[in-house]
Short mmCIF file of C-alpha atoms in Angstrom, two decimals:
data_model
loop_
_atom_site.label_atom_id
_atom_site.label_comp_id
_atom_site.label_asym_id
_atom_site.label_seq_id
_atom_site.Cartn_x
_atom_site.Cartn_y
_atom_site.Cartn_z
CA UNK A 268 -137.51 49.60 -18.83
CA UNK A 269 -135.63 51.21 -21.60
CA UNK A 270 -132.84 49.60 -23.21
CA UNK A 271 -129.57 50.78 -22.22
CA UNK A 272 -127.13 51.23 -25.25
CA UNK A 273 -123.72 52.32 -25.02
CA UNK A 274 -123.43 56.42 -24.42
CA UNK A 275 -122.15 58.16 -27.61
CA UNK A 276 -119.14 59.45 -29.22
CA UNK A 277 -120.32 62.87 -30.30
CA UNK A 278 -122.10 63.83 -27.05
CA UNK A 279 -120.26 63.51 -23.60
CA UNK A 280 -121.91 64.45 -19.91
CA UNK A 281 -118.56 66.45 -19.71
CA UNK A 282 -115.24 66.79 -21.74
CA UNK A 283 -111.84 67.52 -20.40
CA UNK A 284 -109.16 69.20 -21.92
CA UNK A 285 -105.84 68.76 -21.09
CA UNK A 286 -103.48 71.56 -20.44
CA UNK A 287 -100.22 71.73 -19.05
CA UNK A 288 -99.50 71.46 -15.91
CA UNK A 289 -103.25 71.07 -14.87
CA UNK A 290 -106.31 69.80 -16.44
CA UNK A 291 -109.39 72.08 -17.22
CA UNK A 292 -112.86 71.06 -17.25
CA UNK A 293 -115.57 72.06 -20.04
CA UNK A 294 -118.80 70.56 -19.09
CA UNK A 295 -121.63 70.09 -21.29
CA UNK A 296 -125.68 70.51 -20.28
CA UNK A 297 -126.45 68.00 -23.06
CA UNK A 298 -127.48 64.54 -22.01
CA UNK A 299 -126.14 61.75 -23.83
CA UNK A 300 -128.37 59.92 -26.71
CA UNK A 301 -128.06 56.44 -27.33
CA UNK A 302 -125.99 54.52 -30.19
CA UNK A 303 -126.03 51.47 -31.21
CA UNK A 304 -123.09 48.77 -30.05
CA UNK A 305 -120.82 49.06 -33.38
CA UNK A 306 -120.30 52.63 -32.72
CA UNK A 307 -118.43 51.62 -29.27
CA UNK A 308 -115.18 50.85 -30.96
CA UNK A 309 -113.47 52.26 -34.41
CA UNK A 310 -114.27 49.27 -37.09
CA UNK A 311 -110.10 48.81 -37.49
CA UNK A 312 -109.96 47.80 -33.88
CA UNK A 313 -113.02 45.81 -33.48
CA UNK A 314 -111.39 42.40 -34.49
CA UNK A 315 -108.03 42.70 -32.62
CA UNK A 316 -110.01 44.10 -29.13
CA UNK A 317 -113.22 42.22 -28.71
CA UNK A 318 -115.60 41.12 -26.03
CA UNK A 319 -113.50 40.71 -22.80
CA UNK A 320 -110.42 42.40 -24.45
CA UNK A 321 -112.64 45.47 -25.89
CA UNK A 322 -110.77 48.13 -22.97
CA UNK A 323 -107.58 47.22 -24.89
CA UNK A 324 -108.13 49.39 -27.98
CA UNK A 325 -108.25 52.55 -25.72
CA UNK A 326 -105.01 51.69 -24.11
CA UNK A 327 -103.55 51.07 -27.59
CA UNK A 328 -104.42 54.25 -29.24
CA UNK A 329 -106.44 56.90 -27.05
CA UNK A 330 -105.87 59.56 -29.63
CA UNK A 331 -107.83 57.75 -32.20
CA UNK A 332 -111.10 58.39 -30.07
CA UNK A 333 -113.17 61.66 -29.37
CA UNK A 334 -113.13 63.70 -26.07
CA UNK A 335 -116.44 62.42 -25.76
CA UNK A 336 -115.23 58.70 -25.18
CA UNK A 337 -111.49 59.57 -23.90
CA UNK A 338 -111.39 62.00 -21.28
CA UNK A 339 -107.59 61.68 -20.53
CA UNK A 340 -104.47 59.79 -21.69
CA UNK A 341 -101.10 59.94 -20.70
CA UNK A 342 -98.01 57.23 -21.12
CA UNK A 343 -99.13 55.86 -17.93
CA UNK A 344 -102.78 55.86 -18.02
CA UNK A 345 -105.95 56.62 -19.98
CA UNK A 346 -109.53 57.57 -18.34
CA UNK A 347 -112.74 56.91 -20.41
CA UNK A 348 -116.60 57.30 -20.09
CA UNK A 349 -117.96 53.74 -19.26
CA UNK A 350 -120.00 52.47 -21.86
CA UNK A 351 -122.77 51.36 -19.90
CA UNK A 352 -122.67 53.43 -17.03
CA UNK A 353 -124.39 52.37 -13.84
CA UNK A 354 -124.75 55.87 -12.35
CA UNK A 355 -124.72 59.48 -13.78
CA UNK A 356 -121.20 59.64 -13.68
CA UNK A 357 -119.20 56.40 -14.66
CA UNK A 358 -115.74 56.52 -15.42
CA UNK A 359 -113.09 53.63 -16.02
CA UNK A 360 -109.30 54.37 -15.36
CA UNK A 361 -107.27 52.06 -17.45
CA UNK A 362 -103.23 51.23 -16.36
CA UNK A 363 -101.10 51.29 -19.79
CA UNK A 364 -98.37 49.43 -18.10
CA UNK A 365 -98.07 45.99 -20.27
CA UNK A 366 -96.36 44.33 -17.60
CA UNK A 367 -99.56 45.06 -15.24
CA UNK A 368 -102.80 45.95 -17.30
CA UNK A 369 -103.17 42.27 -18.16
CA UNK A 370 -102.43 40.92 -14.66
CA UNK A 371 -105.70 40.12 -12.10
CA UNK A 372 -106.04 43.24 -9.60
CA UNK A 373 -104.65 41.47 -6.65
CA UNK A 374 -101.16 40.59 -7.97
CA UNK A 375 -100.82 44.09 -10.23
CA UNK A 376 -101.54 45.97 -7.07
CA UNK A 377 -99.77 43.96 -4.83
CA UNK A 378 -96.70 46.17 -6.40
CA UNK A 379 -96.65 49.20 -3.60
CA UNK A 380 -95.25 51.33 -6.46
CA UNK A 381 -97.56 50.75 -8.80
CA UNK A 382 -100.54 50.66 -6.09
CA UNK A 383 -99.06 54.14 -5.22
CA UNK A 384 -99.35 55.35 -8.85
CA UNK A 385 -103.15 54.23 -9.33
CA UNK A 386 -104.49 55.40 -6.24
CA UNK A 387 -102.85 58.70 -7.01
CA UNK A 388 -104.41 59.18 -10.38
CA UNK A 389 -107.65 57.93 -8.45
CA UNK A 390 -107.43 60.99 -6.42
CA UNK A 391 -107.24 63.32 -9.36
CA UNK A 392 -110.59 62.05 -10.83
CA UNK A 393 -112.49 61.87 -7.68
CA UNK A 394 -111.72 65.47 -7.87
CA UNK A 395 -113.31 66.01 -11.51
CA UNK A 396 -116.47 63.87 -10.57
CA UNK A 397 -116.91 65.91 -7.69
CA UNK A 398 -116.92 69.13 -9.55
CA UNK A 399 -119.07 67.50 -11.81
CA UNK A 400 -121.70 66.31 -9.54
CA UNK A 401 -121.60 70.09 -8.04
CA UNK A 402 -122.17 71.31 -11.81
CA UNK A 403 -125.08 69.04 -12.32
CA UNK A 404 -127.10 68.82 -9.10
CA UNK A 405 -125.77 71.74 -7.02
CA UNK A 406 -128.73 73.93 -7.96
CA UNK A 407 -130.96 71.17 -6.09
CA UNK A 408 -129.02 71.10 -2.64
CA UNK A 409 -129.72 72.92 0.25
CA UNK A 410 -126.22 72.87 1.38
CA UNK A 411 -125.01 74.65 -1.82
CA UNK A 412 -128.21 76.65 -1.61
CA UNK A 413 -127.05 78.23 1.99
CA UNK A 414 -123.62 78.76 0.70
CA UNK A 415 -124.58 80.97 -2.00
CA UNK A 416 -127.16 82.75 0.06
CA UNK A 417 -124.13 83.39 2.95
CA UNK A 418 -122.02 84.95 -0.17
CA UNK A 419 -124.86 86.78 -1.34
CA UNK A 420 -124.86 88.68 2.24
CA UNK A 421 -121.00 89.30 2.03
CA UNK A 422 -120.55 89.03 5.85
CA UNK A 423 -117.37 88.54 7.04
CA UNK A 424 -117.01 84.57 8.11
CA UNK A 425 -120.08 83.56 6.30
CA UNK A 426 -118.22 81.87 3.79
CA UNK A 427 -116.19 79.80 6.03
CA UNK A 428 -119.61 78.78 7.67
CA UNK A 429 -121.40 77.74 5.05
CA UNK A 430 -118.45 75.68 2.99
CA UNK A 431 -120.91 74.12 1.07
CA UNK A 432 -121.48 70.15 -0.09
CA UNK A 433 -118.61 67.85 -0.16
CA UNK A 434 -119.30 66.05 -3.64
CA UNK A 435 -116.34 64.18 -3.12
CA UNK A 436 -118.18 61.84 -0.05
CA UNK A 437 -120.42 60.57 -2.97
CA UNK A 438 -117.82 59.51 -5.27
CA UNK A 439 -116.83 55.68 -5.23
CA UNK A 440 -113.53 54.13 -6.73
CA UNK A 441 -112.51 50.64 -6.88
CA UNK A 442 -112.19 47.39 -8.44
CA UNK A 443 -114.49 44.37 -8.86
CA UNK A 444 -113.10 40.94 -7.07
CA UNK A 445 -114.02 39.33 -10.20
CA UNK A 446 -113.64 41.74 -13.75
CA UNK A 447 -115.61 41.39 -16.33
CA UNK A 448 -113.17 42.64 -19.01
CA UNK A 449 -109.60 41.04 -18.91
CA UNK A 450 -107.47 44.44 -18.64
CA UNK A 451 -107.10 46.47 -15.30
CA UNK A 452 -109.36 49.06 -14.84
CA UNK A 453 -110.53 51.03 -11.89
CA UNK A 454 -114.57 52.37 -11.58
CA UNK A 455 -114.58 56.18 -10.73
CA UNK A 456 -118.23 56.95 -10.36
CA UNK A 457 -120.98 58.75 -8.50
CA UNK A 458 -123.13 56.97 -5.55
CA UNK A 459 -126.70 57.46 -6.91
CA UNK A 460 -126.77 54.64 -9.09
CA UNK A 461 -129.26 56.11 -11.43
CA UNK A 462 -128.90 55.13 -15.29
CA UNK A 463 -131.04 52.67 -17.35
CA UNK A 464 -127.93 50.49 -17.92
CA UNK A 465 -128.46 48.98 -14.21
CA UNK A 466 -131.03 46.31 -15.29
CA UNK A 467 -129.50 42.93 -13.66
CA UNK A 468 -129.24 42.30 -9.77
CA UNK A 469 -125.31 41.93 -10.61
CA UNK A 470 -125.50 45.49 -11.59
CA UNK A 471 -125.98 46.71 -8.07
CA UNK A 472 -124.69 44.12 -6.05
CA UNK A 473 -121.06 44.26 -7.82
CA UNK A 474 -120.86 48.20 -6.58
CA UNK A 475 -122.86 47.33 -2.89
CA UNK A 476 -121.18 44.15 -1.52
CA UNK A 477 -118.04 43.23 -1.11
CA UNK A 478 -117.51 42.17 -4.55
CA UNK A 479 -116.73 45.75 -4.82
CA UNK A 480 -113.50 46.63 -2.86
CA UNK A 481 -112.36 50.22 -2.78
CA UNK A 482 -109.05 51.18 -4.38
CA UNK A 483 -107.44 52.57 -1.05
CA UNK A 484 -107.82 48.76 0.29
CA UNK A 485 -105.09 47.66 -1.89
CA UNK A 486 -102.69 46.05 -1.68
CA UNK A 487 -104.91 43.91 -0.08
CA UNK A 488 -103.59 41.24 2.46
CA UNK A 489 -102.49 38.21 1.21
CA UNK A 490 -105.46 35.92 3.29
CA UNK A 491 -108.54 38.61 2.57
CA UNK A 492 -111.05 36.63 1.24
CA UNK A 493 -112.08 38.91 -1.65
CA UNK A 494 -108.74 37.68 -3.33
CA UNK A 495 -111.26 34.44 -4.33
CA UNK A 496 -114.89 35.66 -4.42
CA UNK A 497 -115.73 31.57 -5.09
CA UNK A 498 -118.48 31.58 -7.62
CA UNK A 499 -119.30 35.35 -7.58
CA UNK A 500 -121.54 34.19 -4.38
CA UNK A 501 -121.37 38.19 -3.18
CA UNK A 502 -123.47 38.92 -6.14
CA UNK A 503 -126.42 36.81 -5.19
CA UNK A 504 -126.79 38.55 -1.52
CA UNK A 505 -129.94 40.62 -1.06
CA UNK A 506 -130.55 43.89 -1.85
CA UNK A 507 -130.13 46.74 0.45
CA UNK A 508 -130.28 50.49 -0.13
CA UNK A 509 -127.21 52.18 -0.43
CA UNK A 510 -128.40 55.50 1.19
CA UNK A 511 -131.04 54.48 3.73
CA UNK A 512 -129.99 50.74 4.19
CA UNK A 513 -133.85 49.47 3.72
CA UNK A 514 -133.63 46.04 2.69
CA UNK A 515 -135.45 44.49 -0.35
CA UNK A 516 -134.81 40.71 -0.60
CA UNK A 517 -134.57 39.58 -3.74
CA UNK A 518 -137.17 42.15 -5.25
CA UNK A 519 -134.85 44.13 -7.64
CA UNK A 520 -137.74 46.05 -9.42
CA UNK A 521 -139.00 47.22 -5.84
CA UNK A 522 -135.13 48.08 -5.23
CA UNK A 523 -135.20 50.28 -8.45
CA UNK A 524 -138.19 52.36 -7.69
CA UNK A 525 -137.11 52.87 -4.46
CA UNK A 526 -133.54 54.24 -6.04
CA UNK A 527 -135.61 56.73 -7.79
CA UNK A 528 -137.29 58.75 -4.74
CA UNK A 529 -133.50 58.33 -3.38
CA UNK A 530 -132.21 60.20 -6.06
CA UNK A 531 -134.31 62.64 -5.56
CA UNK A 532 -133.72 62.99 -2.04
CA UNK A 533 -129.88 62.60 -2.32
CA UNK A 534 -129.68 65.31 -4.62
CA UNK A 535 -131.49 68.10 -2.21
CA UNK A 536 -128.94 67.25 0.78
#
């Protein structure tokens, strides 16, 4: 199995350039190469923001990173490419509020005003990820091809009858019940889970069990059991394909092979 290394700072699957008042998207067709871990953070910041505090470097000084790493940043949020993506597209949204970003997600998002701000930012990123999915895989999609054929015919009503594929349905956004990094972060990623970086059972189950909490479910009820995942028991659940529901027990290698087939079928919808 290929070794997963961080995506590079020099080449990005897609680059966002900020224009007031909107954000325009410039995409590159080139696939990322694999640098060493030492390339993931500027050397002047590695000692201050290391290990579980690594996301703090992006929050503290996002302008020091190229657009291949930091996608957008404002006074309130930073959006980055995940260094170890678990899907074709995998972004992280980092709130910058110092009174919130080191709290556990349940406490931070109990604040209804802050929670609404995070959810609004996630909605924007869902749109961008959906556009990128269409750019990458639209040529394989039967729904997109039907739409293009209808537009080429130029018949009245055909555009409305064939709206194409709704790629936003293939975008997930949420938070892990027990995050691996100290700074608050929201995952926004495509559903395909096709990545060399998905190498262990926890990588899959952390997104396909109750361990992954959709951002729209926050604030959670005080008695919600996901507030106390208890030894990350969710991660030990048996595997189930996200798309067809087929069960794989504890056979991670078999699941990975199956996901390759599902990826090809998923693109063609």
